Amino acid sequence: MIVAVTAIETASGTGGAVENVSARGSATETAAGTGHTTAVRRSRPPAGTMVVTAAATAAGTAAAEKATAIAMAVATAVAAVATAAARAVAAAATAAARAVAAAATAAARAVAAADLAAATAVAAGGSAAATAGAAAAAAA
């Protein structure tokens, strides 16, 4: 019983080698199945074998190239969507950070204005007291 056949033909088409592997996998046997063992049975491959093999190889290569192109297109589309999502997240984070910074700045300005008003009132009170004290001293 022939399980696997490996055919190699020269470019000139003058012949090649066919190896027949038995079902047991322990020895090779002749195509007639007589049980006589031999290392390799040499013969010319059937007519058209290499033409069929070349056509099958070309078809397989074309199919693989098409599958690769489709996979690349899908990967590119996925990457574009992921990039757009990342940009949207980054823009939202930036806007939030700017809003927080603006609120903090406004709060700091309000505190500074209140501190300035309090300091101005204290200074005005001190100035009035000093003026009154100076007037009392002058009157005495």
Short mmCIF file of N, CA and C in Angstrom, two decimals:
data_model
loop_
_atom_site.label_atom_id
_atom_site.label_comp_id
_atom_site.label_asym_id
_atom_site.label_seq_id
_atom_site.Cartn_x
_atom_site.Cartn_y
_atom_site.Cartn_z
N MET A 1 0.85 -1.18 0.00
CA MET A 1 0.00 0.00 0.00
C MET A 1 0.89 1.24 0.00
N ILE A 2 0.65 2.18 -0.90
CA ILE A 2 1.44 3.40 -0.99
C ILE A 2 0.76 4.47 -0.14
N VAL A 3 1.50 5.00 0.85
CA VAL A 3 0.94 6.01 1.73
C VAL A 3 1.34 7.40 1.29
N ALA A 4 2.61 7.59 0.94
CA ALA A 4 3.08 8.91 0.55
C ALA A 4 3.99 8.77 -0.65
N VAL A 5 3.90 9.70 -1.57
CA VAL A 5 4.74 9.68 -2.76
C VAL A 5 5.39 11.05 -2.89
N THR A 6 6.71 11.05 -3.02
CA THR A 6 7.44 12.29 -3.24
C THR A 6 8.01 12.24 -4.64
N ALA A 7 7.65 13.17 -5.49
CA ALA A 7 8.11 13.17 -6.87
C ALA A 7 9.00 14.36 -7.12
N ILE A 8 10.16 14.11 -7.71
CA ILE A 8 11.08 15.17 -8.07
C ILE A 8 11.45 14.97 -9.53
N GLU A 9 11.21 15.94 -10.38
CA GLU A 9 11.51 15.80 -11.79
C GLU A 9 12.51 16.87 -12.18
N THR A 10 13.48 16.51 -13.02
CA THR A 10 14.48 17.47 -13.45
C THR A 10 13.83 18.48 -14.38
N ALA A 11 14.52 19.61 -14.54
CA ALA A 11 13.98 20.67 -15.38
C ALA A 11 13.85 20.21 -16.83
N SER A 12 14.73 19.31 -17.27
CA SER A 12 14.68 18.85 -18.65
C SER A 12 13.57 17.84 -18.88
N GLY A 13 12.97 17.32 -17.78
CA GLY A 13 11.90 16.36 -17.93
C GLY A 13 12.38 14.96 -18.26
N THR A 14 13.65 14.67 -17.97
CA THR A 14 14.19 13.36 -18.33
C THR A 14 13.90 12.30 -17.30
N GLY A 15 13.37 12.65 -16.17
CA GLY A 15 13.06 11.62 -15.18
C GLY A 15 13.27 12.14 -13.78
N GLY A 16 13.05 11.28 -12.80
CA GLY A 16 13.21 11.72 -11.43
C GLY A 16 13.14 10.53 -10.51
N ALA A 17 12.68 10.74 -9.28
CA ALA A 17 12.62 9.66 -8.30
C ALA A 17 11.26 9.65 -7.65
N VAL A 18 10.75 8.45 -7.40
CA VAL A 18 9.51 8.28 -6.67
C VAL A 18 9.80 7.38 -5.50
N GLU A 19 9.44 7.81 -4.29
CA GLU A 19 9.68 7.00 -3.11
C GLU A 19 8.35 6.51 -2.58
N ASN A 20 8.23 5.21 -2.36
CA ASN A 20 7.01 4.62 -1.85
C ASN A 20 7.23 4.20 -0.41
N VAL A 21 6.40 4.71 0.51
CA VAL A 21 6.54 4.39 1.92
C VAL A 21 5.40 3.45 2.31
N SER A 22 5.75 2.36 3.01
CA SER A 22 4.72 1.38 3.36
C SER A 22 3.84 1.89 4.48
N ALA A 23 2.70 1.24 4.65
CA ALA A 23 1.75 1.62 5.69
C ALA A 23 2.34 1.39 7.07
N ARG A 24 3.25 0.43 7.20
CA ARG A 24 3.87 0.18 8.49
C ARG A 24 4.89 1.26 8.84
N GLY A 25 5.43 1.92 7.84
CA GLY A 25 6.40 2.96 8.07
C GLY A 25 7.78 2.43 8.42
N SER A 26 7.95 1.09 8.43
CA SER A 26 9.24 0.54 8.84
C SER A 26 10.11 0.18 7.65
N ALA A 27 9.53 0.01 6.50
CA ALA A 27 10.32 -0.34 5.32
C ALA A 27 9.58 0.12 4.09
N THR A 28 10.32 0.30 3.01
CA THR A 28 9.66 0.65 1.75
C THR A 28 9.35 -0.63 1.01
N GLU A 29 8.33 -0.60 0.17
CA GLU A 29 7.98 -1.79 -0.61
C GLU A 29 7.68 -1.39 -2.03
N THR A 30 7.68 -2.37 -2.89
CA THR A 30 7.44 -2.11 -4.30
C THR A 30 5.98 -1.77 -4.50
N ALA A 31 5.69 -1.12 -5.63
CA ALA A 31 4.33 -0.72 -5.91
C ALA A 31 3.42 -1.93 -6.07
N ALA A 32 3.97 -3.06 -6.47
CA ALA A 32 3.15 -4.26 -6.66
C ALA A 32 2.69 -4.85 -5.34
N GLY A 33 3.31 -4.42 -4.22
CA GLY A 33 2.89 -4.89 -2.91
C GLY A 33 3.30 -6.32 -2.64
N THR A 34 4.40 -6.78 -3.23
CA THR A 34 4.83 -8.16 -3.04
C THR A 34 5.53 -8.37 -1.70
N GLY A 35 5.85 -7.30 -1.01
CA GLY A 35 6.53 -7.44 0.27
C GLY A 35 8.03 -7.39 0.15
N HIS A 36 8.54 -7.42 -1.08
CA HIS A 36 9.99 -7.29 -1.25
C HIS A 36 10.39 -5.86 -0.92
N THR A 37 11.37 -5.72 -0.06
CA THR A 37 11.76 -4.38 0.37
C THR A 37 12.87 -3.84 -0.50
N THR A 38 12.84 -2.55 -0.69
CA THR A 38 13.88 -1.84 -1.42
C THR A 38 13.93 -0.43 -0.87
N ALA A 39 15.10 0.18 -0.91
CA ALA A 39 15.25 1.51 -0.33
C ALA A 39 14.43 2.54 -1.10
N VAL A 40 14.64 2.60 -2.39
CA VAL A 40 13.91 3.56 -3.23
C VAL A 40 13.64 2.91 -4.57
N ARG A 41 12.42 3.03 -5.05
CA ARG A 41 12.08 2.56 -6.39
C ARG A 41 12.12 3.78 -7.29
N ARG A 42 13.01 3.73 -8.28
CA ARG A 42 13.15 4.88 -9.16
C ARG A 42 12.31 4.68 -10.41
N SER A 43 11.60 5.72 -10.75
CA SER A 43 10.82 5.68 -11.99
C SER A 43 10.50 7.09 -12.40
N ARG A 44 10.00 7.23 -13.57
CA ARG A 44 9.60 8.54 -14.06
C ARG A 44 8.18 8.83 -13.55
N PRO A 45 7.93 10.05 -13.05
CA PRO A 45 6.59 10.37 -12.57
C PRO A 45 5.58 10.34 -13.71
N PRO A 46 4.34 10.15 -13.41
CA PRO A 46 3.31 10.12 -14.46
C PRO A 46 3.32 11.40 -15.27
N ALA A 47 2.94 11.30 -16.52
CA ALA A 47 2.93 12.46 -17.41
C ALA A 47 2.02 13.55 -16.83
N GLY A 48 2.51 14.76 -16.86
CA GLY A 48 1.72 15.89 -16.39
C GLY A 48 1.78 16.13 -14.90
N THR A 49 2.53 15.29 -14.17
CA THR A 49 2.59 15.46 -12.71
C THR A 49 3.11 16.84 -12.33
N MET A 50 4.21 17.23 -12.97
CA MET A 50 4.81 18.50 -12.61
C MET A 50 3.95 19.67 -13.06
N VAL A 51 3.22 19.52 -14.16
CA VAL A 51 2.33 20.59 -14.62
C VAL A 51 1.21 20.79 -13.60
N VAL A 52 0.64 19.66 -13.15
CA VAL A 52 -0.43 19.74 -12.15
C VAL A 52 0.11 20.32 -10.85
N THR A 53 1.31 19.87 -10.46
CA THR A 53 1.92 20.38 -9.23
C THR A 53 2.17 21.88 -9.33
N ALA A 54 2.69 22.33 -10.47
CA ALA A 54 2.96 23.76 -10.66
C ALA A 54 1.66 24.56 -10.61
N ALA A 55 0.61 24.04 -11.24
CA ALA A 55 -0.67 24.75 -11.22
C ALA A 55 -1.24 24.83 -9.81
N ALA A 56 -1.13 23.72 -9.08
CA ALA A 56 -1.62 23.72 -7.70
C ALA A 56 -0.82 24.67 -6.83
N THR A 57 0.50 24.70 -7.06
CA THR A 57 1.34 25.62 -6.30
C THR A 57 0.98 27.07 -6.60
N ALA A 58 0.77 27.38 -7.88
CA ALA A 58 0.40 28.74 -8.26
C ALA A 58 -0.94 29.13 -7.65
N ALA A 59 -1.90 28.21 -7.68
CA ALA A 59 -3.22 28.50 -7.11
C ALA A 59 -3.11 28.71 -5.60
N GLY A 60 -2.32 27.86 -4.94
CA GLY A 60 -2.13 28.01 -3.50
C GLY A 60 -1.45 29.31 -3.15
N THR A 61 -0.45 29.68 -3.95
CA THR A 61 0.25 30.94 -3.71
C THR A 61 -0.69 32.12 -3.88
N ALA A 62 -1.50 32.10 -4.94
CA ALA A 62 -2.45 33.19 -5.17
C ALA A 62 -3.46 33.30 -4.02
N ALA A 63 -3.93 32.15 -3.56
CA ALA A 63 -4.89 32.17 -2.44
C ALA A 63 -4.24 32.71 -1.18
N ALA A 64 -3.00 32.31 -0.93
CA ALA A 64 -2.29 32.80 0.25
C ALA A 64 -2.05 34.30 0.17
N GLU A 65 -1.69 34.78 -1.03
CA GLU A 65 -1.47 36.22 -1.20
C GLU A 65 -2.77 36.99 -0.98
N LYS A 66 -3.88 36.46 -1.49
CA LYS A 66 -5.18 37.12 -1.31
C LYS A 66 -5.55 37.16 0.17
N ALA A 67 -5.36 36.04 0.86
CA ALA A 67 -5.67 35.99 2.29
C ALA A 67 -4.79 36.96 3.07
N THR A 68 -3.52 37.06 2.68
CA THR A 68 -2.62 38.00 3.35
C THR A 68 -3.06 39.44 3.13
N ALA A 69 -3.47 39.76 1.89
CA ALA A 69 -3.93 41.12 1.60
C ALA A 69 -5.18 41.46 2.40
N ILE A 70 -6.10 40.50 2.51
CA ILE A 70 -7.32 40.74 3.30
C ILE A 70 -6.96 40.95 4.77
N ALA A 71 -6.08 40.11 5.29
CA ALA A 71 -5.68 40.23 6.69
C ALA A 71 -5.01 41.58 6.95
N MET A 72 -4.19 42.03 6.01
CA MET A 72 -3.52 43.32 6.17
C MET A 72 -4.54 44.46 6.15
N ALA A 73 -5.53 44.37 5.26
CA ALA A 73 -6.56 45.41 5.20
C ALA A 73 -7.36 45.47 6.49
N VAL A 74 -7.70 44.31 7.01
CA VAL A 74 -8.45 44.25 8.28
C VAL A 74 -7.61 44.83 9.41
N ALA A 75 -6.35 44.45 9.47
CA ALA A 75 -5.47 44.96 10.53
C ALA A 75 -5.31 46.47 10.44
N THR A 76 -5.22 46.99 9.22
CA THR A 76 -5.10 48.44 9.03
C THR A 76 -6.35 49.15 9.51
N ALA A 77 -7.52 48.59 9.18
CA ALA A 77 -8.78 49.20 9.62
C ALA A 77 -8.91 49.17 11.14
N VAL A 78 -8.54 48.07 11.74
CA VAL A 78 -8.59 47.96 13.21
C VAL A 78 -7.65 48.98 13.85
N ALA A 79 -6.46 49.12 13.28
CA ALA A 79 -5.50 50.08 13.83
C ALA A 79 -6.02 51.51 13.70
N ALA A 80 -6.69 51.82 12.57
CA ALA A 80 -7.24 53.17 12.39
C ALA A 80 -8.33 53.46 13.42
N VAL A 81 -9.19 52.48 13.67
CA VAL A 81 -10.25 52.67 14.67
C VAL A 81 -9.64 52.85 16.06
N ALA A 82 -8.65 52.03 16.38
CA ALA A 82 -8.01 52.13 17.69
C ALA A 82 -7.32 53.49 17.86
N THR A 83 -6.69 53.97 16.80
CA THR A 83 -6.02 55.27 16.86
C THR A 83 -7.04 56.39 17.07
N ALA A 84 -8.16 56.33 16.35
CA ALA A 84 -9.20 57.35 16.51
C ALA A 84 -9.75 57.33 17.93
N ALA A 85 -9.97 56.15 18.47
CA ALA A 85 -10.48 56.04 19.85
C ALA A 85 -9.48 56.62 20.84
N ALA A 86 -8.21 56.31 20.66
CA ALA A 86 -7.18 56.83 21.56
C ALA A 86 -7.10 58.35 21.48
N ARG A 87 -7.24 58.89 20.28
CA ARG A 87 -7.21 60.35 20.13
C ARG A 87 -8.41 60.99 20.83
N ALA A 88 -9.58 60.37 20.71
CA ALA A 88 -10.78 60.90 21.37
C ALA A 88 -10.61 60.89 22.89
N VAL A 89 -10.07 59.80 23.42
CA VAL A 89 -9.84 59.71 24.86
C VAL A 89 -8.84 60.76 25.31
N ALA A 90 -7.78 60.94 24.54
CA ALA A 90 -6.77 61.94 24.90
C ALA A 90 -7.35 63.35 24.86
N ALA A 91 -8.19 63.64 23.86
CA ALA A 91 -8.81 64.96 23.78
C ALA A 91 -9.73 65.21 24.96
N ALA A 92 -10.51 64.20 25.35
CA ALA A 92 -11.40 64.34 26.50
C ALA A 92 -10.60 64.56 27.78
N ALA A 93 -9.51 63.82 27.95
CA ALA A 93 -8.67 63.98 29.14
C ALA A 93 -8.05 65.37 29.18
N THR A 94 -7.62 65.87 28.03
CA THR A 94 -7.03 67.21 27.97
C THR A 94 -8.06 68.27 28.34
N ALA A 95 -9.28 68.13 27.80
CA ALA A 95 -10.34 69.09 28.11
C ALA A 95 -10.67 69.08 29.60
N ALA A 96 -10.73 67.89 30.18
CA ALA A 96 -11.02 67.79 31.62
C ALA A 96 -9.91 68.44 32.44
N ALA A 97 -8.67 68.19 32.07
CA ALA A 97 -7.54 68.79 32.79
C ALA A 97 -7.57 70.31 32.68
N ARG A 98 -7.92 70.82 31.51
CA ARG A 98 -8.00 72.28 31.34
C ARG A 98 -9.11 72.87 32.21
N ALA A 99 -10.25 72.17 32.28
CA ALA A 99 -11.36 72.66 33.11
C ALA A 99 -10.97 72.69 34.58
N VAL A 100 -10.29 71.65 35.04
CA VAL A 100 -9.84 71.61 36.44
C VAL A 100 -8.85 72.73 36.71
N ALA A 101 -7.93 72.94 35.78
CA ALA A 101 -6.94 74.00 35.96
C ALA A 101 -7.60 75.38 35.99
N ALA A 102 -8.60 75.60 35.12
CA ALA A 102 -9.30 76.89 35.10
C ALA A 102 -10.05 77.12 36.41
N ALA A 103 -10.70 76.07 36.93
CA ALA A 103 -11.42 76.20 38.20
C ALA A 103 -10.46 76.50 39.35
N ALA A 104 -9.32 75.83 39.36
CA ALA A 104 -8.33 76.07 40.41
C ALA A 104 -7.79 77.49 40.33
N THR A 105 -7.57 77.98 39.12
CA THR A 105 -7.07 79.34 38.94
C THR A 105 -8.10 80.36 39.43
N ALA A 106 -9.38 80.13 39.08
CA ALA A 106 -10.43 81.05 39.53
C ALA A 106 -10.54 81.06 41.05
N ALA A 107 -10.46 79.89 41.67
CA ALA A 107 -10.53 79.82 43.13
C ALA A 107 -9.35 80.55 43.77
N ALA A 108 -8.18 80.36 43.22
CA ALA A 108 -6.99 81.03 43.76
C ALA A 108 -7.11 82.54 43.62
N ARG A 109 -7.68 83.01 42.51
CA ARG A 109 -7.86 84.46 42.32
C ARG A 109 -8.87 85.01 43.33
N ALA A 110 -9.94 84.26 43.59
CA ALA A 110 -10.94 84.71 44.56
C ALA A 110 -10.33 84.81 45.96
N VAL A 111 -9.54 83.82 46.34
CA VAL A 111 -8.89 83.84 47.65
C VAL A 111 -7.92 85.02 47.74
N ALA A 112 -7.17 85.25 46.68
CA ALA A 112 -6.22 86.37 46.68
C ALA A 112 -6.95 87.70 46.78
N ALA A 113 -8.08 87.83 46.08
CA ALA A 113 -8.85 89.08 46.15
C ALA A 113 -9.40 89.31 47.55
N ALA A 114 -9.88 88.24 48.19
CA ALA A 114 -10.40 88.37 49.56
C ALA A 114 -9.28 88.75 50.52
N ASP A 115 -8.13 88.13 50.36
CA ASP A 115 -6.98 88.47 51.21
C ASP A 115 -6.57 89.93 51.02
N LEU A 116 -6.58 90.40 49.78
CA LEU A 116 -6.21 91.78 49.50
C LEU A 116 -7.22 92.74 50.14
N ALA A 117 -8.50 92.40 50.03
CA ALA A 117 -9.53 93.27 50.63
C ALA A 117 -9.37 93.33 52.15
N ALA A 118 -9.10 92.19 52.77
CA ALA A 118 -8.92 92.16 54.22
C ALA A 118 -7.69 92.96 54.62
N ALA A 119 -6.62 92.79 53.89
CA ALA A 119 -5.40 93.53 54.21
C ALA A 119 -5.60 95.02 54.03
N THR A 120 -6.35 95.40 53.01
CA THR A 120 -6.63 96.82 52.78
C THR A 120 -7.46 97.40 53.92
N ALA A 121 -8.45 96.63 54.39
CA ALA A 121 -9.29 97.10 55.50
C ALA A 121 -8.46 97.26 56.77
N VAL A 122 -7.60 96.31 57.04
CA VAL A 122 -6.74 96.40 58.23
C VAL A 122 -5.82 97.61 58.12
N ALA A 123 -5.28 97.81 56.97
CA ALA A 123 -4.38 98.95 56.77
C ALA A 123 -5.13 100.26 56.93
N ALA A 124 -6.35 100.31 56.40
CA ALA A 124 -7.14 101.55 56.52
C ALA A 124 -7.49 101.81 57.98
N GLY A 125 -7.84 100.75 58.70
CA GLY A 125 -8.15 100.90 60.13
C GLY A 125 -6.93 101.36 60.91
N GLY A 126 -5.80 100.80 60.60
CA GLY A 126 -4.57 101.19 61.27
C GLY A 126 -4.20 102.62 60.96
N SER A 127 -4.43 103.01 59.73
CA SER A 127 -4.11 104.38 59.33
C SER A 127 -5.03 105.36 60.05
N ALA A 128 -6.31 105.02 60.16
CA ALA A 128 -7.26 105.91 60.86
C ALA A 128 -6.90 106.01 62.33
N ALA A 129 -6.52 104.90 62.93
CA ALA A 129 -6.14 104.92 64.34
C ALA A 129 -4.89 105.77 64.55
N ALA A 130 -3.97 105.65 63.65
CA ALA A 130 -2.74 106.43 63.77
C ALA A 130 -3.04 107.91 63.61
N THR A 131 -3.93 108.23 62.70
CA THR A 131 -4.29 109.64 62.49
C THR A 131 -4.98 110.19 63.73
N ALA A 132 -5.90 109.38 64.30
CA ALA A 132 -6.60 109.83 65.51
C ALA A 132 -5.62 109.99 66.67
N GLY A 133 -4.70 109.09 66.78
CA GLY A 133 -3.70 109.17 67.84
C GLY A 133 -2.83 110.40 67.69
N ALA A 134 -2.47 110.70 66.46
CA ALA A 134 -1.64 111.87 66.20
C ALA A 134 -2.42 113.15 66.52
N ALA A 135 -3.70 113.15 66.18
CA ALA A 135 -4.53 114.34 66.46
C ALA A 135 -4.70 114.53 67.96
N ALA A 136 -4.88 113.44 68.70
CA ALA A 136 -5.04 113.53 70.15
C ALA A 136 -3.74 114.02 70.79
N ALA A 137 -2.64 113.56 70.27
CA ALA A 137 -1.36 113.99 70.82
C ALA A 137 -1.13 115.47 70.53
N ALA A 138 -1.55 115.91 69.38
CA ALA A 138 -1.37 117.32 69.03
C ALA A 138 -2.29 118.20 69.87
N ALA A 139 -3.46 117.70 70.20
CA ALA A 139 -4.41 118.49 70.99
C ALA A 139 -3.96 118.57 72.44
N ALA A 140 -3.26 117.60 72.90
CA ALA A 140 -2.84 117.61 74.29
C ALA A 140 -1.65 118.50 74.36
#
